[in-house]
mmCIF file of C-alpha atoms in Angstrom:
data_model
loop_
_atom_site.group_PDB
_atom_site.id
_atom_site.type_symbol
_atom_site.label_atom_id
_atom_site.label_comp_id
_atom_site.label_asym_id
_atom_site.label_seq_id
_atom_site.Cartn_x
_atom_site.Cartn_y
_atom_site.Cartn_z
ATOM 1 C CA MET J 211 -39.140 -12.356 -7.116
ATOM 2 C CA SER J 212 -39.504 -14.910 -4.512
ATOM 3 C CA ARG J 213 -37.636 -13.910 -1.487
ATOM 4 C CA ALA J 214 -35.349 -16.389 -1.838
ATOM 5 C CA ALA J 215 -34.374 -14.920 -4.848
ATOM 6 C CA LEU J 216 -33.882 -11.992 -3.917
ATOM 7 C CA LEU J 217 -31.394 -13.165 -0.667
ATOM 8 C CA LEU J 218 -29.710 -15.362 -3.819
ATOM 9 C CA ALA J 219 -29.172 -12.132 -5.546
ATOM 10 C CA GLY J 220 -28.286 -9.879 -2.331
ATOM 11 C CA CYS J 221 -25.284 -12.657 -2.135
ATOM 12 C CA LEU J 222 -23.567 -13.105 -5.629
ATOM 13 C CA ALA J 223 -24.031 -8.842 -5.839
ATOM 14 C CA ALA J 224 -22.009 -9.258 -2.465
ATOM 15 C CA ALA J 225 -19.549 -11.650 -3.695
ATOM 16 C CA THR J 226 -18.457 -9.990 -6.895
ATOM 17 C CA PRO J 227 -14.942 -8.782 -6.350
ATOM 18 C CA ALA J 228 -14.411 -4.616 -6.350
ATOM 19 C CA ARG J 229 -12.312 -3.950 -9.269
ATOM 20 C CA ALA J 230 -9.033 -2.442 -9.119
ATOM 21 C CA ALA J 231 -8.550 1.244 -9.371
ATOM 22 C CA THR J 232 -5.667 3.265 -11.083
ATOM 23 C CA VAL J 233 -4.040 6.059 -8.674
ATOM 24 C CA GLU J 234 -2.388 9.059 -10.301
ATOM 25 C CA VAL J 235 0.234 11.162 -8.506
ATOM 26 C CA GLU J 236 2.056 14.230 -9.826
ATOM 27 C CA VAL J 237 5.102 14.535 -7.354
ATOM 28 C CA ASP J 238 6.441 17.715 -6.775
ATOM 29 C CA GLY J 239 9.242 19.733 -5.686
ATOM 30 C CA ILE J 240 11.653 17.593 -7.570
ATOM 31 C CA GLU J 241 15.216 18.631 -7.457
ATOM 32 C CA ALA J 242 17.479 19.470 -10.487
ATOM 33 C CA GLY J 243 20.109 16.608 -11.006
ATOM 34 C CA SER J 244 20.043 13.324 -11.302
ATOM 35 C CA GLY J 245 17.908 10.921 -9.596
ATOM 36 C CA SER J 246 14.834 8.628 -9.407
ATOM 37 C CA VAL J 247 11.549 9.390 -8.237
ATOM 38 C CA TYR J 248 9.731 7.125 -6.636
ATOM 39 C CA VAL J 249 6.249 6.247 -5.387
ATOM 40 C CA ALA J 250 4.613 3.619 -2.860
ATOM 41 C CA LEU J 251 1.399 2.512 -1.452
ATOM 42 C CA CYS J 252 1.389 2.380 2.152
ATOM 43 C CA GLN J 253 -1.119 -0.110 3.576
ATOM 44 C CA GLY J 254 -1.962 0.462 7.708
ATOM 45 C CA GLY J 255 1.630 1.949 8.456
ATOM 46 C CA LEU J 256 3.820 3.948 6.696
ATOM 47 C CA SER J 257 7.509 1.273 7.306
ATOM 48 C CA GLU J 258 9.011 0.536 4.722
ATOM 49 C CA ALA J 259 7.286 -2.905 4.958
ATOM 50 C CA ALA J 260 4.220 -1.108 4.465
ATOM 51 C CA CYS J 261 5.335 0.212 1.525
ATOM 52 C CA ARG J 262 5.688 -2.369 -1.080
ATOM 53 C CA ASP J 263 3.613 -1.956 -4.431
ATOM 54 C CA GLY J 264 5.003 1.743 -6.169
ATOM 55 C CA GLU J 265 6.463 3.350 -9.381
ATOM 56 C CA THR J 266 9.829 4.613 -10.009
ATOM 57 C CA ALA J 267 10.041 7.233 -12.795
ATOM 58 C CA ARG J 268 13.638 9.356 -13.731
ATOM 59 C CA ALA J 269 13.696 12.603 -11.921
ATOM 60 C CA THR J 270 13.581 14.862 -15.317
ATOM 61 C CA GLY J 271 12.049 18.504 -13.714
ATOM 62 C CA PRO J 272 10.580 19.572 -11.016
ATOM 63 C CA ARG J 273 7.361 18.183 -11.400
ATOM 64 C CA GLN J 274 6.670 14.329 -12.500
ATOM 65 C CA ARG J 275 3.695 11.646 -13.281
ATOM 66 C CA LEU J 276 3.451 8.638 -12.181
ATOM 67 C CA VAL J 277 0.803 6.111 -12.396
ATOM 68 C CA LEU J 278 -0.531 3.042 -10.218
ATOM 69 C CA ARG J 279 -2.615 0.927 -11.931
ATOM 70 C CA ASP J 280 -4.864 -2.234 -10.953
ATOM 71 C CA VAL J 281 -5.293 -1.243 -7.140
ATOM 72 C CA PRO J 282 -7.942 -2.552 -5.543
ATOM 73 C CA PRO J 283 -10.249 -0.062 -3.974
ATOM 74 C CA GLY J 284 -9.331 0.421 -0.180
ATOM 75 C CA THR J 285 -7.556 2.402 2.352
ATOM 76 C CA TYR J 286 -4.154 3.508 1.915
ATOM 77 C CA ALA J 287 -1.282 5.858 2.487
ATOM 78 C CA LEU J 288 1.239 7.250 -0.267
ATOM 79 C CA ALA J 289 4.819 7.475 0.543
ATOM 80 C CA ALA J 290 7.692 9.424 -1.818
ATOM 81 C CA PHE J 291 10.653 10.334 -1.960
ATOM 82 C CA GLN J 292 13.770 11.387 -4.907
ATOM 83 C CA ASP J 293 16.428 8.794 -4.900
ATOM 84 C CA LEU J 294 19.473 11.074 -5.644
ATOM 85 C CA ASN J 295 22.412 9.029 -5.316
ATOM 86 C CA GLY J 296 20.870 5.892 -7.204
ATOM 87 C CA ASN J 297 21.253 3.807 -4.333
ATOM 88 C CA GLY J 298 17.328 2.560 -4.409
ATOM 89 C CA ARG J 299 16.367 3.343 -1.006
ATOM 90 C CA LEU J 300 15.895 6.750 1.227
ATOM 91 C CA ASP J 301 18.961 7.592 2.772
ATOM 92 C CA ARG J 302 18.936 8.452 6.592
ATOM 93 C CA THR J 303 20.541 9.729 9.716
ATOM 94 C CA PRO J 304 21.171 7.800 12.531
ATOM 95 C CA LEU J 305 18.543 9.026 13.688
ATOM 96 C CA GLY J 306 16.547 7.915 11.285
ATOM 97 C CA LEU J 307 15.814 11.665 9.668
ATOM 98 C CA PRO J 308 15.721 11.774 5.794
ATOM 99 C CA LEU J 309 18.843 12.857 3.932
ATOM 100 C CA GLU J 310 17.007 12.502 0.303
ATOM 101 C CA PRO J 311 13.886 14.816 -0.108
ATOM 102 C CA TYR J 312 10.584 13.233 0.198
ATOM 103 C CA GLY J 313 6.440 13.609 1.021
ATOM 104 C CA PHE J 314 3.563 12.047 2.302
ATOM 105 C CA SER J 315 -0.054 12.158 0.908
ATOM 106 C CA GLY J 316 -2.448 14.428 3.410
ATOM 107 C CA GLU J 317 -0.788 16.321 6.053
ATOM 108 C CA ALA J 318 1.324 13.721 6.673
ATOM 109 C CA GLY J 319 5.236 14.569 8.476
ATOM 110 C CA ARG J 320 4.757 18.313 7.657
ATOM 111 C CA ASN J 321 4.651 19.385 10.786
ATOM 112 C CA ALA J 322 5.481 16.028 13.068
ATOM 113 C CA ARG J 323 6.788 13.091 12.413
ATOM 114 C CA PRO J 324 4.858 11.178 9.753
ATOM 115 C CA ASP J 325 1.325 9.562 11.336
ATOM 116 C CA PHE J 326 -0.427 6.938 8.935
ATOM 117 C CA ALA J 327 -4.185 8.233 9.829
ATOM 118 C CA ARG J 328 -3.258 11.371 8.154
ATOM 119 C CA ALA J 329 -1.904 10.308 5.281
ATOM 120 C CA ALA J 330 -4.135 7.966 4.655
ATOM 121 C CA PHE J 331 -7.069 8.284 1.922
ATOM 122 C CA SER J 332 -9.944 5.787 1.081
ATOM 123 C CA LEU J 333 -9.546 4.461 -3.107
ATOM 124 C CA ARG J 334 -11.970 3.614 -4.773
ATOM 125 C CA GLU J 335 -12.604 2.540 -8.624
ATOM 126 C CA PRO J 336 -12.107 4.225 -10.746
ATOM 127 C CA GLY J 337 -9.485 5.950 -8.825
ATOM 128 C CA LEU J 338 -8.422 8.964 -8.126
ATOM 129 C CA ALA J 339 -5.850 11.971 -8.369
ATOM 130 C CA LEU J 340 -3.164 12.465 -5.719
ATOM 131 C CA ARG J 341 -0.306 15.259 -5.131
ATOM 132 C CA VAL J 342 2.820 14.964 -2.712
ATOM 133 C CA ARG J 343 5.252 17.616 -2.368
ATOM 134 C CA LEU J 344 8.868 16.915 -1.738
ATOM 135 C CA MET J 345 10.646 18.150 0.991
ATOM 136 C CA ARG J 346 13.517 17.919 2.698
ATOM 137 C CA ALA J 347 14.338 17.571 6.409
ATOM 138 C CA LEU J 348 17.895 18.750 6.917
ATOM 139 C CA PRO J 349 19.306 21.351 4.266
ATOM 140 C CA ALA J 350 20.736 19.783 1.469
ATOM 141 C CA ARG J 351 24.871 18.704 1.889
#
């Protein structure tokens, strides 16, 4: 094969878009009662604005499995929470502490303020499975 043909083949291979992956999330620590479990993929940070794409399921037991499909390969973190009162968001105190069970991928938020770098993982096709354990910052009221 000529040098030009090899160069063209290399450029075409590099231009082929990455295929989407699947993220299977097992959420543990779901509290008994009503509500929903939310999981979201975060890019670049752990703020609500950075954690837009996700899935929701009714809380039916202490463990729930959710699947995020067609996720482009990249670096992400995962945020999860249980919406106990059904208002569609993670309730917080005036100081910003979560009032409902929440969790992140990796070790983020277990002993300190949540940090994207500690929660981040690299996603490639065909995908991966993660486990997130929900916890409370404050005792239940």
